[in-house]
Structures are given as C-alpha cells and as structure tokens.
Amino acid sequence: MNCHEIHPMLHAYVDGELDLMPSIEVDRHLKTCATCTGMKRALESLRATLRNNDLAYRAPDALRKRIRQSVAATIEEKPQRTFRPWVWQLLALGSLGVAIITLMLQPAANSYQNRLADEAISDHVRSLMPGHLMDVVSTDQHTVKPWFNGKIDFAPEVKDFAAQGFPLIGGRLDYLDNQTVAALVYNRNKHTINVFVWPAKTATATATIQERRGYTVINRDANGLHYCVVSDLNAKELQEFGNLLAQ
Ligand SMILES: [Zn+2]
C-alpha cells in the first residue's frame, strides 16, 4: 500500500476501528514511512487532547438559555417557512464558535494544575511498578543528595523525616512538566510518597492541594524549588509532610 491508500485509513486505525488485515497493512507501512507515522502521531495527540476531561466544558446555563431563546425567536419570526439545511449549518457553526470561545475563556492556570497533577499521578503509579521506584536506595540524606550530582542541573534539598514518621527511602530521576526532575521517595505506614522537585519558575508561596483519582497531590514552592508531592495517603497527613518539606 502507498501513502495515498494509507491516509484515509489512519483515523480508523488510530481509533482501533480497522479490521485485522487492513490494520496489519497500515502497521507494515508505518514501519517504513516517516510521513504517515508523523500523521498518525498527530492524530493520536489530537485524540488524547480531546479525551482530556479539561476540554469537556458545559456552556453556562445563562448562555444555553440565550441561544435557545434566539433560536426560538428566529423560528417565530418566520413561522410559515421551513427550516432550511443552511440554518442548521449556521447554528452548528455558531455553537462551535461558542464552544471555542468558552474553551479560550477557561482559566489556563487551572487546566495547567490539573494536567500537572495527572502527570504526577501517572509518574507516581509507574514508580510503584516493580523495579521502578528507586535508582538510589538509601535512608541517608547524605547518600541520596550527592547521587543527583551531574544528573540534573540543580541540587534538590534532601532531608530525612524519620523522626516525624516520614522516613526517606531513596531517590531517582523522573520526567514531569517537560523536564527531568528529582524524585525523592518517602514512606508513611506502608504508603509511598513521591516528591518531585525542580527549580521553581515563579515565587508563589501558596500551596495547592488536589484530590484526583484517589490520590492527593500537593504543589508548593519553597526556597526557589518547586515541590510536587503525590501519594494515596490521606490529605491531612500529606499536608503535614508538605509543611515539613517547606520548612
Ligand atoms: Zn506513507
């Protein structure tokens, strides 16, 4: 199959709707064709973006009411005329416009926070798979801190909080918010706590706490570093731990 034959099938391929044979054909073609692979990646990322629940946004009730009223007014004005297809097209375009505008009005910060939290939770979950949690296993802060030397371009604060019930158990490198970050691993009554650390971009002292998918995520800046703390530990104890970190 050549590119022209593959292109119309890519949408169905990405959606997993192709039958076995065509799907094998597309697979085979993608292995050798960078152009089609690029198109496939673009479709996949579009699909992922659309699935992200941040994008699902219900128009405010007042806006819905206004649209209904203006549609009703149009119908009343010309009662004897049939509703032509172009009217529907216009309405569809109008609602698409409204959807795009509402998306743009959405607070960007909020969606950034949610994306960051989701990414941190994914990293946390991945770290719990066998063999992924730690690259340096040590309860000694003086062993864990130097381990990061030369691996990242900043020096994370590494403290052990065993005395407060949160022992340090190790560290590793991870990837979050489009950068390599230090991941410090702590323990609390068999709950694993991941602390992702990277240089703070802004100097905000306020901590944000989010509860998502059964996990608690705390983001806060302290001493020029950003801390993103993730665990399935309850929010109260995790906050206590977050305060220790920021001291
Ligand atoms: Zn191709």
Coordinates of N, CA and C and ligand atoms in Angstrom, one line a residue:
M1 N 0.8 -1.2 0.0 CA 0.0 0.0 0.0 C 0.9 1.3 0.0
N2 N 0.4 2.3 -0.7 CA 1.2 3.5 -0.7 C 0.5 4.6 0.2
C3 N 1.2 5.7 0.4 CA 0.7 6.7 1.3 C -0.7 7.1 1.0
H4 N -1.1 7.3 -0.3 CA -2.4 7.7 -0.7 C -3.5 6.8 -0.2
E5 N -3.1 5.5 -0.2 CA -4.1 4.5 0.3 C -4.2 4.4 1.8
I6 N -3.0 4.8 2.4 CA -3.0 4.7 3.9 C -3.7 5.9 4.6
H7 N -3.5 7.1 4.0 CA -4.1 8.3 4.6 C -5.5 8.2 5.0
P8 N -6.4 7.8 4.1 CA -7.8 7.7 4.6 C -8.1 6.7 5.7
M9 N -7.2 5.8 5.9 CA -7.4 4.7 6.9 C -6.9 5.1 8.3
L10 N -6.1 6.2 8.3 CA -5.4 6.5 9.6 C -6.3 6.8 10.7
H11 N -7.4 7.5 10.5 CA -8.3 7.9 11.5 C -8.9 6.6 12.2
A12 N -9.4 5.7 11.3 CA -9.9 4.5 11.8 C -8.9 3.6 12.5
Y13 N -7.7 3.7 12.0 CA -6.5 2.9 12.6 C -6.3 3.4 14.0
V14 N -6.2 4.8 14.2 CA -5.9 5.3 15.5 C -7.0 5.0 16.4
D15 N -8.3 5.0 15.9 CA -9.4 4.7 16.8 C -9.6 3.2 17.0
G16 N -8.7 2.4 16.4 CA -8.8 1.0 16.6 C -10.1 0.4 15.9
E17 N -10.5 1.0 14.8 CA -11.7 0.5 14.2 C -11.4 -0.3 12.9
L18 N -10.2 -0.4 12.6 CA -9.9 -1.2 11.3 C -10.0 -2.7 11.6
D19 N -10.3 -3.4 10.5 CA -10.3 -4.9 10.6 C -8.8 -5.3 10.7
L20 N -8.6 -6.6 11.0 CA -7.3 -7.1 11.2 C -6.4 -6.9 10.0
M21 N -6.8 -7.3 8.8 CA -5.9 -7.3 7.6 C -5.5 -5.8 7.3
P22 N -6.5 -4.9 7.1 CA -6.0 -3.5 6.8 C -5.1 -3.0 7.9
S23 N -5.4 -3.3 9.2 CA -4.7 -2.8 10.3 C -3.2 -3.3 10.2
I24 N -3.0 -4.6 9.8 CA -1.7 -5.1 9.6 C -1.0 -4.4 8.4
E25 N -1.7 -4.1 7.4 CA -1.2 -3.3 6.2 C -0.7 -2.0 6.7
V26 N -1.5 -1.3 7.5 CA -1.1 0.0 8.0 C 0.1 -0.1 8.9
D27 N 0.1 -1.0 9.8 CA 1.3 -1.3 10.6 C 2.5 -1.4 9.8
R28 N 2.4 -2.2 8.8 CA 3.6 -2.5 7.9 C 4.1 -1.2 7.3
H29 N 3.1 -0.4 6.8 CA 3.5 0.8 6.1 C 4.2 1.8 7.0
L30 N 3.6 1.9 8.3 CA 4.1 2.9 9.2 C 5.5 2.6 9.6
K31 N 5.9 1.3 9.6 CA 7.3 1.0 9.9 C 8.3 1.6 9.0
T32 N 7.9 1.8 7.8 CA 8.9 2.3 6.8 C 8.6 3.7 6.3
C33 N 7.5 4.4 6.8 CA 7.1 5.7 6.3 C 7.0 6.7 7.4
A34 N 8.0 7.7 7.4 CA 8.0 8.7 8.4 C 6.9 9.7 8.3
T35 N 6.5 10.0 7.1 CA 5.4 10.9 6.9 C 4.1 10.4 7.5
C36 N 3.7 9.2 7.2 CA 2.5 8.6 7.7 C 2.6 8.4 9.2
T37 N 3.8 8.1 9.7 CA 3.9 7.9 11.2 C 3.7 9.3 11.8
G38 N 4.2 10.3 11.2 CA 4.0 11.7 11.7 C 2.5 12.0 11.8
M39 N 1.8 11.7 10.7 CA 0.4 11.9 10.7 C -0.3 11.1 11.8
K40 N 0.1 9.9 12.0 CA -0.5 9.0 13.0 C -0.3 9.6 14.4
R41 N 0.9 10.1 14.6 CA 1.2 10.7 15.9 C 0.4 11.9 16.2
A42 N 0.2 12.8 15.1 CA -0.6 14.0 15.3 C -2.0 13.6 15.6
L43 N -2.6 12.6 15.0 CA -3.9 12.1 15.2 C -4.0 11.6 16.7
E44 N -3.0 10.9 17.1 CA -3.1 10.3 18.5 C -3.1 11.4 19.5
S45 N -2.2 12.5 19.2 CA -2.2 13.5 20.2 C -3.4 14.4 20.2
L46 N -4.0 14.5 19.0 CA -5.3 15.2 19.0 C -6.4 14.4 19.8
R47 N -6.3 13.1 19.6 CA -7.3 12.3 20.2 C -7.1 12.4 21.7
A48 N -5.8 12.4 22.2 CA -5.6 12.4 23.6 C -6.1 13.8 24.2
T49 N -5.8 14.8 23.4 CA -6.2 16.2 23.9 C -7.7 16.2 24.0
L50 N -8.4 15.7 23.0 CA -9.9 15.7 23.1 C -10.5 14.9 24.2
R51 N -9.7 13.8 24.6 CA -10.2 13.0 25.6 C -9.9 13.6 27.0
N52 N -9.0 14.5 27.1 CA -8.6 15.1 28.3 C -9.9 15.8 28.9
N53 N -10.3 15.4 30.1 CA -11.5 16.0 30.6 C -11.5 17.5 30.8
D54 N -10.3 18.1 30.8 CA -10.3 19.5 30.9 C -11.0 20.2 29.7
L55 N -11.1 19.5 28.6 CA -11.7 20.1 27.4 C -13.2 19.9 27.4
A56 N -13.7 19.0 28.2 CA -15.1 18.8 28.2 C -15.7 19.9 29.1
Y57 N -16.4 20.9 28.5 CA -16.8 22.0 29.2 C -18.2 22.3 28.8
R58 N -19.1 22.4 29.8 CA -20.5 22.6 29.6 C -20.7 24.2 29.5
A59 N -21.5 24.6 28.5 CA -21.7 26.0 28.4 C -22.5 26.5 29.6
P60 N -22.3 27.7 30.2 CA -23.1 28.1 31.3 C -24.6 28.2 31.0
D61 N -25.4 28.0 32.0 CA -26.8 27.9 31.8 C -27.4 29.2 31.1
A62 N -26.8 30.3 31.6 CA -27.3 31.6 31.0 C -27.1 31.6 29.5
L63 N -25.9 31.1 29.1 CA -25.6 31.1 27.6 C -26.5 30.2 26.9
R64 N -26.7 29.0 27.5 CA -27.6 28.0 26.8 C -29.0 28.6 26.6
K65 N -29.4 29.3 27.7 CA -30.8 29.8 27.6 C -30.9 30.9 26.5
R66 N -29.8 31.7 26.4 CA -29.8 32.8 25.4 C -29.9 32.2 24.0
I67 N -29.1 31.1 23.8 CA -29.0 30.5 22.5 C -30.4 29.9 22.1
R68 N -31.0 29.3 23.1 CA -32.4 28.7 22.9 C -33.4 29.8 22.5
Q69 N -33.3 30.9 23.3 CA -34.2 32.0 23.1 C -34.0 32.6 21.7
S70 N -32.8 32.8 21.3 CA -32.6 33.4 20.0 C -33.0 32.4 18.8
V71 N -32.8 31.1 19.1 CA -33.3 30.2 18.1 C -34.8 30.2 18.0
A72 N -35.5 30.3 19.2 CA -36.9 30.3 19.2 C -37.4 31.6 18.5
A73 N -36.7 32.7 18.7 CA -37.1 34.0 18.1 C -37.0 33.9 16.6
T74 N -36.0 33.2 16.1 CA -35.8 33.1 14.6 C -37.0 32.3 14.1
I75 N -37.4 31.2 14.8 CA -38.5 30.4 14.3 C -39.8 31.2 14.3
E76 N -40.0 31.9 15.4 CA -41.3 32.7 15.5 C -41.4 33.8 14.4
E77 N -40.2 34.4 14.1 CA -40.3 35.4 13.1 C -40.8 35.0 11.7
K78 N -40.4 33.8 11.3 CA -40.8 33.2 10.0 C -41.5 31.9 10.2
P79 N -42.7 31.9 10.7 CA -43.3 30.7 11.1 C -43.7 29.8 9.9
Q80 N -44.0 30.5 8.7 CA -44.6 29.7 7.6 C -43.4 29.1 6.8
R81 N -42.2 29.5 7.0 CA -41.1 29.0 6.2 C -40.5 27.7 6.8
T82 N -40.1 26.9 6.0 CA -39.5 25.6 6.5 C -38.0 26.0 7.0
F83 N -37.6 25.2 7.9 CA -36.2 25.4 8.4 C -35.2 24.8 7.4
R84 N -34.5 25.6 6.8 CA -33.7 25.1 5.7 C -32.3 24.5 6.2
P85 N -31.7 23.6 5.5 CA -30.5 23.0 5.9 C -29.4 24.0 6.3
W86 N -29.4 25.1 5.5 CA -28.3 26.1 5.8 C -28.5 26.7 7.2
V87 N -29.7 26.8 7.7 CA -30.0 27.3 9.0 C -29.3 26.4 10.1
W88 N -29.5 25.1 9.8 CA -28.8 24.1 10.8 C -27.3 24.3 10.7
Q89 N -26.8 24.5 9.5 CA -25.3 24.6 9.3 C -24.9 25.8 10.1
L90 N -25.6 26.9 10.0 CA -25.3 28.2 10.6 C -25.3 28.0 12.2
L91 N -26.4 27.3 12.6 CA -26.5 27.0 14.1 C -25.3 26.2 14.5
A92 N -25.0 25.2 13.7 CA -23.9 24.3 14.1 C -22.6 25.1 14.2
L93 N -22.3 25.9 13.2 CA -21.1 26.8 13.2 C -21.1 27.7 14.4
G94 N -22.3 28.3 14.7 CA -22.5 29.2 15.9 C -22.1 28.5 17.1
S95 N -22.6 27.2 17.3 CA -22.3 26.6 18.6 C -20.9 26.2 18.7
L96 N -20.3 25.8 17.5 CA -18.9 25.5 17.5 C -18.1 26.7 18.0
G97 N -18.5 27.9 17.4 CA -17.8 29.2 17.8 C -18.0 29.4 19.3
V98 N -19.2 29.2 19.9 CA -19.4 29.4 21.3 C -18.5 28.4 22.1
A99 N -18.4 27.2 21.6 CA -17.6 26.2 22.3 C -16.1 26.6 22.3
I100 N -15.6 27.1 21.2 CA -14.2 27.5 21.1 C -14.0 28.7 22.0
I101 N -14.9 29.7 22.0 CA -14.8 30.9 22.9 C -14.8 30.4 24.4
T102 N -15.7 29.5 24.8 CA -15.7 29.1 26.2 C -14.4 28.4 26.5
L103 N -13.9 27.6 25.6 CA -12.6 27.0 25.9 C -11.5 28.0 26.1
M104 N -11.5 29.1 25.3 CA -10.5 30.1 25.5 C -10.6 30.8 26.8
L105 N -11.9 30.9 27.2 CA -12.1 31.7 28.5 C -11.8 30.9 29.7
Q106 N -11.7 29.6 29.5 CA -11.3 28.8 30.7 C -10.0 29.2 31.3
P107 N -10.0 29.2 32.6 CA -8.7 29.7 33.3 C -7.6 28.7 32.9
A108 N -6.5 29.2 32.3 CA -5.4 28.4 31.8 C -4.7 27.8 33.0
A109 N -4.6 28.5 34.1 CA -3.9 28.1 35.3 C -4.5 26.8 35.8
N110 N -5.8 26.8 35.9 CA -6.5 25.7 36.4 C -6.2 24.4 35.6
S111 N -6.2 24.6 34.3 CA -6.0 23.4 33.4 C -4.6 23.0 33.5
Y112 N -3.6 23.9 33.7 CA -2.2 23.5 33.9 C -2.1 22.7 35.2
Q113 N -2.7 23.2 36.2 CA -2.7 22.5 37.5 C -3.1 21.1 37.4
N114 N -4.3 20.9 36.7 CA -4.9 19.6 36.6 C -4.0 18.7 35.7
R115 N -3.4 19.2 34.7 CA -2.5 18.5 33.8 C -1.3 18.0 34.6
L116 N -0.7 18.9 35.4 CA 0.4 18.6 36.2 C 0.1 17.5 37.2
A117 N -1.0 17.7 37.8 CA -1.4 16.7 38.8 C -1.6 15.3 38.2
D118 N -2.2 15.3 37.0 CA -2.4 14.0 36.3 C -1.1 13.3 35.9
E119 N -0.2 14.2 35.5 CA 1.1 13.7 35.0 C 1.9 13.2 36.3
A120 N 1.8 13.9 37.4 CA 2.5 13.5 38.6 C 1.9 12.2 39.1
I121 N 0.6 12.0 39.0 CA 0.0 10.8 39.5 C 0.4 9.6 38.6
S122 N 0.5 9.8 37.3 CA 1.0 8.8 36.4 C 2.4 8.4 36.7
D123 N 3.3 9.4 37.0 CA 4.7 9.1 37.4 C 4.7 8.3 38.7
H124 N 3.8 8.7 39.6 CA 3.7 8.0 40.9 C 3.3 6.5 40.7
V125 N 2.3 6.3 39.9 CA 1.8 5.0 39.7 C 2.9 4.1 39.0
R126 N 3.6 4.7 38.0 CA 4.6 4.0 37.3 C 5.7 3.6 38.3
S127 N 6.0 4.5 39.2 CA 7.1 4.3 40.1 C 6.8 3.1 41.1
L128 N 5.5 2.8 41.2 CA 5.2 1.7 42.1 C 5.3 0.3 41.5
M129 N 5.5 0.3 40.1 CA 5.7 -1.0 39.5 C 7.1 -1.5 39.9
P130 N 7.2 -2.9 39.9 CA 8.4 -3.5 40.4 C 9.6 -2.9 39.7
G131 N 10.6 -2.5 40.5 CA 11.9 -2.1 40.0 C 11.9 -0.7 39.5
H132 N 10.9 0.1 39.6 CA 10.8 1.5 39.1 C 11.0 2.5 40.2
L133 N 10.8 2.1 41.5 CA 10.7 3.2 42.5 C 12.0 4.0 42.7
M134 N 13.1 3.3 42.8 CA 14.3 4.0 43.2 C 15.6 3.6 42.4
D135 N 16.4 4.6 42.1 CA 17.7 4.4 41.5 C 18.7 4.4 42.5
V136 N 18.5 5.1 43.6 CA 19.4 5.1 44.7 C 18.6 4.8 46.0
V137 N 18.9 3.6 46.6 CA 18.2 3.2 47.7 C 19.0 3.5 49.0
S138 N 18.5 4.4 49.8 CA 19.2 4.8 51.0 C 18.3 5.6 51.9
T139 N 18.4 5.4 53.2 CA 17.7 6.2 54.1 C 18.5 7.4 54.5
D140 N 19.7 7.5 53.9 CA 20.7 8.5 54.4 C 20.7 9.7 53.4
Q141 N 20.2 10.9 53.9 CA 20.2 12.0 53.0 C 21.5 12.4 52.4
H142 N 22.6 12.0 53.1 CA 23.9 12.4 52.6 C 24.4 11.4 51.5
T143 N 23.6 10.4 51.3 CA 23.9 9.5 50.2 C 23.0 9.9 49.0
V144 N 21.8 10.2 49.3 CA 20.8 10.5 48.3 C 21.1 11.8 47.6
K145 N 21.4 12.8 48.3 CA 21.6 14.1 47.7 C 22.8 14.1 46.7
P146 N 24.0 13.6 47.1 CA 25.1 13.6 46.1 C 24.8 12.7 44.9
W147 N 23.9 11.8 45.0 CA 23.6 10.9 43.9 C 23.1 11.7 42.7
F148 N 22.4 12.8 43.0 CA 21.8 13.6 41.9 C 22.9 14.5 41.2
N149 N 24.1 14.6 41.8 CA 25.1 15.5 41.2 C 25.4 15.0 39.8
G150 N 25.4 16.0 38.9 CA 25.8 15.7 37.5 C 24.6 15.1 36.7
K151 N 23.6 14.7 37.4 CA 22.4 14.1 36.6 C 21.4 15.2 36.3
I152 N 21.3 16.2 37.1 CA 20.4 17.3 36.9 C 21.1 18.6 37.2
D153 N 20.6 19.7 36.7 CA 21.4 21.0 36.8 C 20.9 21.8 38.0
F154 N 20.4 21.1 39.0 CA 20.1 21.9 40.3 C 20.3 20.9 41.4
A155 N 20.4 21.4 42.6 CA 20.6 20.5 43.8 C 19.4 20.4 44.6
P156 N 18.7 19.3 44.6 CA 17.5 19.2 45.4 C 17.8 19.2 46.9
E157 N 16.9 19.7 47.7 CA 17.1 19.6 49.2 C 16.7 18.2 49.5
V158 N 17.5 17.4 50.2 CA 17.1 16.1 50.6 C 17.2 16.0 52.1
K159 N 16.1 15.8 52.7 CA 16.1 15.7 54.2 C 15.3 14.4 54.6
D160 N 15.8 13.8 55.7 CA 15.1 12.6 56.2 C 14.1 13.1 57.3
F161 N 12.9 12.6 57.2 CA 11.9 13.0 58.3 C 11.5 11.7 59.1
A162 N 12.4 10.8 59.3 CA 12.1 9.6 60.0 C 11.6 9.9 61.4
A163 N 12.2 11.0 62.0 CA 11.8 11.3 63.4 C 10.3 11.8 63.4
Q164 N 9.8 12.3 62.3 CA 8.4 12.8 62.3 C 7.5 11.7 61.7
G165 N 8.1 10.6 61.4 CA 7.2 9.5 60.9 C 7.2 9.4 59.4
F166 N 8.1 10.1 58.7 CA 8.1 10.0 57.2 C 9.6 9.7 56.8
P167 N 10.0 8.5 57.0 CA 11.4 8.1 56.6 C 11.7 8.3 55.1
L168 N 12.9 8.8 54.8 CA 13.4 8.8 53.4 C 13.8 7.4 53.1
I169 N 13.4 7.0 51.9 CA 13.9 5.6 51.5 C 14.7 5.6 50.2
G170 N 14.7 6.7 49.5 CA 15.6 6.7 48.3 C 15.2 7.8 47.3
G171 N 15.8 7.7 46.1 CA 15.5 8.7 45.1 C 15.7 8.1 43.7
R172 N 15.3 8.9 42.7 CA 15.5 8.5 41.3 C 15.3 9.7 40.4
L173 N 15.6 9.6 39.1 CA 15.2 10.7 38.2 C 13.9 10.4 37.6
D174 N 13.1 11.4 37.3 CA 11.8 11.2 36.7 C 11.6 12.3 35.7
Y175 N 10.5 12.3 35.0 CA 10.2 13.3 34.0 C 8.8 13.9 34.2
L176 N 8.8 15.2 34.4 CA 7.5 15.8 34.8 C 7.5 17.3 34.2
D177 N 6.4 17.7 33.8 CA 6.2 19.1 33.3 C 7.3 19.4 32.3
N178 N 7.6 18.5 31.4 CA 8.5 18.6 30.2 C 10.0 18.8 30.7
Q179 N 10.3 18.2 31.8 CA 11.7 18.3 32.2 C 12.1 17.1 33.1
T180 N 13.4 16.9 33.2 CA 13.9 15.9 34.1 C 13.8 16.5 35.5
V181 N 13.3 15.7 36.4 CA 13.1 16.2 37.8 C 13.7 15.2 38.8
A182 N 14.0 15.6 40.0 CA 14.5 14.7 41.0 C 13.2 14.2 41.7
A183 N 13.2 12.9 41.9 CA 12.1 12.2 42.7 C 12.7 11.7 44.0
L184 N 12.1 12.2 45.1 CA 12.5 11.7 46.4 C 11.4 10.8 46.9
V185 N 11.8 9.6 47.5 CA 10.8 8.7 47.9 C 10.8 8.6 49.4
Y186 N 9.6 8.8 50.0 CA 9.4 8.7 51.4 C 8.3 7.6 51.7
N187 N 8.3 7.2 53.0 CA 7.3 6.2 53.4 C 6.5 6.7 54.6
R188 N 5.2 6.3 54.6 CA 4.4 6.6 55.8 C 3.4 5.4 56.0
N189 N 3.6 4.6 57.0 CA 2.8 3.5 57.3 C 2.4 2.7 56.0
K190 N 3.4 2.3 55.3 CA 3.3 1.5 54.1 C 2.7 2.3 52.9
H191 N 2.5 3.6 53.0 CA 2.1 4.4 51.9 C 3.4 5.0 51.3
T192 N 3.5 4.9 50.0 CA 4.7 5.5 49.4 C 4.4 7.0 49.0
I193 N 5.3 7.9 49.3 CA 5.1 9.3 48.9 C 6.2 9.6 47.9
N194 N 5.9 10.1 46.8 CA 6.8 10.6 45.8 C 6.9 12.1 45.9
V195 N 8.1 12.7 46.0 CA 8.2 14.1 46.0 C 9.0 14.5 44.7
F196 N 8.4 15.2 43.8 CA 9.1 15.6 42.6 C 9.6 17.0 42.8
V197 N 10.9 17.2 42.5 CA 11.5 18.5 42.8 C 12.1 19.1 41.5
W198 N 11.9 20.4 41.3 CA 12.5 21.0 40.2 C 12.6 22.5 40.5
P199 N 13.4 23.3 39.8 CA 13.5 24.7 40.1 C 12.2 25.4 39.9
A200 N 11.8 26.2 40.9 CA 10.5 27.0 40.8 C 10.6 28.0 39.7
K201 N 9.5 28.2 39.0 CA 9.5 29.2 37.9 C 9.0 30.5 38.4
T202 N 8.1 30.5 39.3 CA 7.6 31.7 39.9 C 7.7 31.6 41.4
A203 N 7.7 32.7 42.1 CA 7.9 32.7 43.5 C 6.5 32.8 44.2
T204 N 5.7 31.7 44.1 CA 4.5 31.7 44.8 C 4.6 30.8 46.0
A205 N 4.2 31.3 47.2 CA 4.3 30.6 48.4 C 3.1 29.7 48.7
T206 N 2.0 30.0 48.0 CA 0.8 29.2 48.4 C 0.8 27.8 47.9
A207 N 0.4 26.9 48.7 CA 0.3 25.5 48.3 C -1.0 25.2 47.7
T208 N -1.1 24.3 46.7 CA -2.4 23.9 46.2 C -2.5 22.4 46.5
I209 N -3.7 22.0 46.9 CA -4.0 20.6 47.2 C -5.1 20.1 46.3
Q210 N -4.8 19.0 45.6 CA -5.8 18.4 44.7 C -6.0 17.0 45.1
E211 N -7.3 16.5 45.0 CA -7.6 15.1 45.2 C -8.1 14.6 43.9
R212 N -7.4 13.7 43.3 CA -7.7 13.2 41.9 C -7.5 11.7 41.9
R213 N -8.5 11.0 41.3 CA -8.3 9.5 41.1 C -7.8 8.8 42.3
G214 N -8.3 9.3 43.5 CA -7.9 8.5 44.7 C -6.5 8.9 45.3
Y215 N -5.9 9.9 44.6 CA -4.6 10.3 45.1 C -4.6 11.8 45.6
T216 N -3.7 12.1 46.4 CA -3.6 13.5 46.8 C -2.4 14.1 46.2
V217 N -2.5 15.3 45.6 CA -1.3 16.0 45.0 C -1.2 17.3 45.6
I218 N 0.0 17.6 46.2 CA 0.2 18.9 46.7 C 1.3 19.6 45.9
N219 N 1.1 20.8 45.5 CA 2.1 21.6 44.8 C 2.5 22.8 45.6
R220 N 3.8 23.0 45.8 CA 4.2 24.2 46.5 C 5.6 24.6 46.2
D221 N 5.9 25.9 46.4 CA 7.3 26.4 46.1 C 7.9 26.7 47.5
A222 N 9.2 26.4 47.6 CA 9.9 26.7 48.8 C 11.4 26.9 48.5
N223 N 12.0 27.9 49.0 CA 13.4 28.1 48.8 C 13.9 28.0 47.3
G224 N 13.1 28.5 46.4 CA 13.5 28.5 45.0 C 13.2 27.2 44.3
L225 N 12.7 26.2 45.0 CA 12.4 24.9 44.4 C 10.9 24.7 44.4
H226 N 10.4 23.9 43.4 CA 9.0 23.5 43.3 C 8.9 22.1 43.8
Y227 N 8.0 21.8 44.7 CA 7.7 20.5 45.2 C 6.4 20.0 44.8
C228 N 6.3 18.9 44.2 CA 5.0 18.3 43.8 C 5.0 16.9 44.5
V229 N 4.1 16.8 45.5 CA 4.0 15.7 46.4 C 2.8 14.8 46.0
V230 N 3.0 13.5 45.8 CA 1.9 12.7 45.4 C 1.9 11.4 46.3
S231 N 0.7 11.0 46.7 CA 0.6 9.8 47.5 C -0.9 9.4 47.6
D232 N -1.1 8.2 48.0 CA -2.5 7.8 48.3 C -2.8 7.9 49.8
L233 N -1.8 8.5 50.4 CA -2.0 8.9 51.9 C -3.1 9.9 52.0
N234 N -3.8 10.0 53.1 CA -4.8 11.0 53.3 C -4.3 12.4 53.3
A235 N -5.2 13.3 52.9 CA -4.7 14.7 52.6 C -4.1 15.3 53.8
K236 N -4.7 15.0 55.0 CA -4.3 15.7 56.2 C -2.8 15.4 56.5
E237 N -2.5 14.1 56.5 CA -1.1 13.7 56.8 C -0.1 14.1 55.7
L238 N -0.6 14.1 54.5 CA 0.3 14.5 53.4 C 0.6 16.0 53.5
Q239 N -0.4 16.8 53.9 CA -0.2 18.2 54.2 C 0.8 18.5 55.2
E240 N 0.7 17.6 56.3 CA 1.7 17.7 57.4 C 3.1 17.5 56.8
F241 N 3.2 16.5 55.9 CA 4.5 16.2 55.3 C 5.0 17.4 54.4
G242 N 4.0 17.9 53.7 CA 4.3 19.1 52.8 C 4.9 20.2 53.6
N243 N 4.3 20.4 54.8 CA 4.8 21.5 55.6 C 6.2 21.3 56.1
L244 N 6.6 20.0 56.4 CA 7.9 19.7 56.8 C 8.9 20.0 55.6
L245 N 8.5 19.6 54.4 CA 9.4 19.9 53.3 C 9.7 21.4 53.1
A246 N 8.7 22.2 53.3 CA 8.8 23.6 53.0 C 9.6 24.4 54.1
Q247 N 9.8 23.7 55.2 CA 10.5 24.4 56.3 C 11.9 24.8 56.0
Ligands
ZN1 ZN 3.3 6.8 3.9

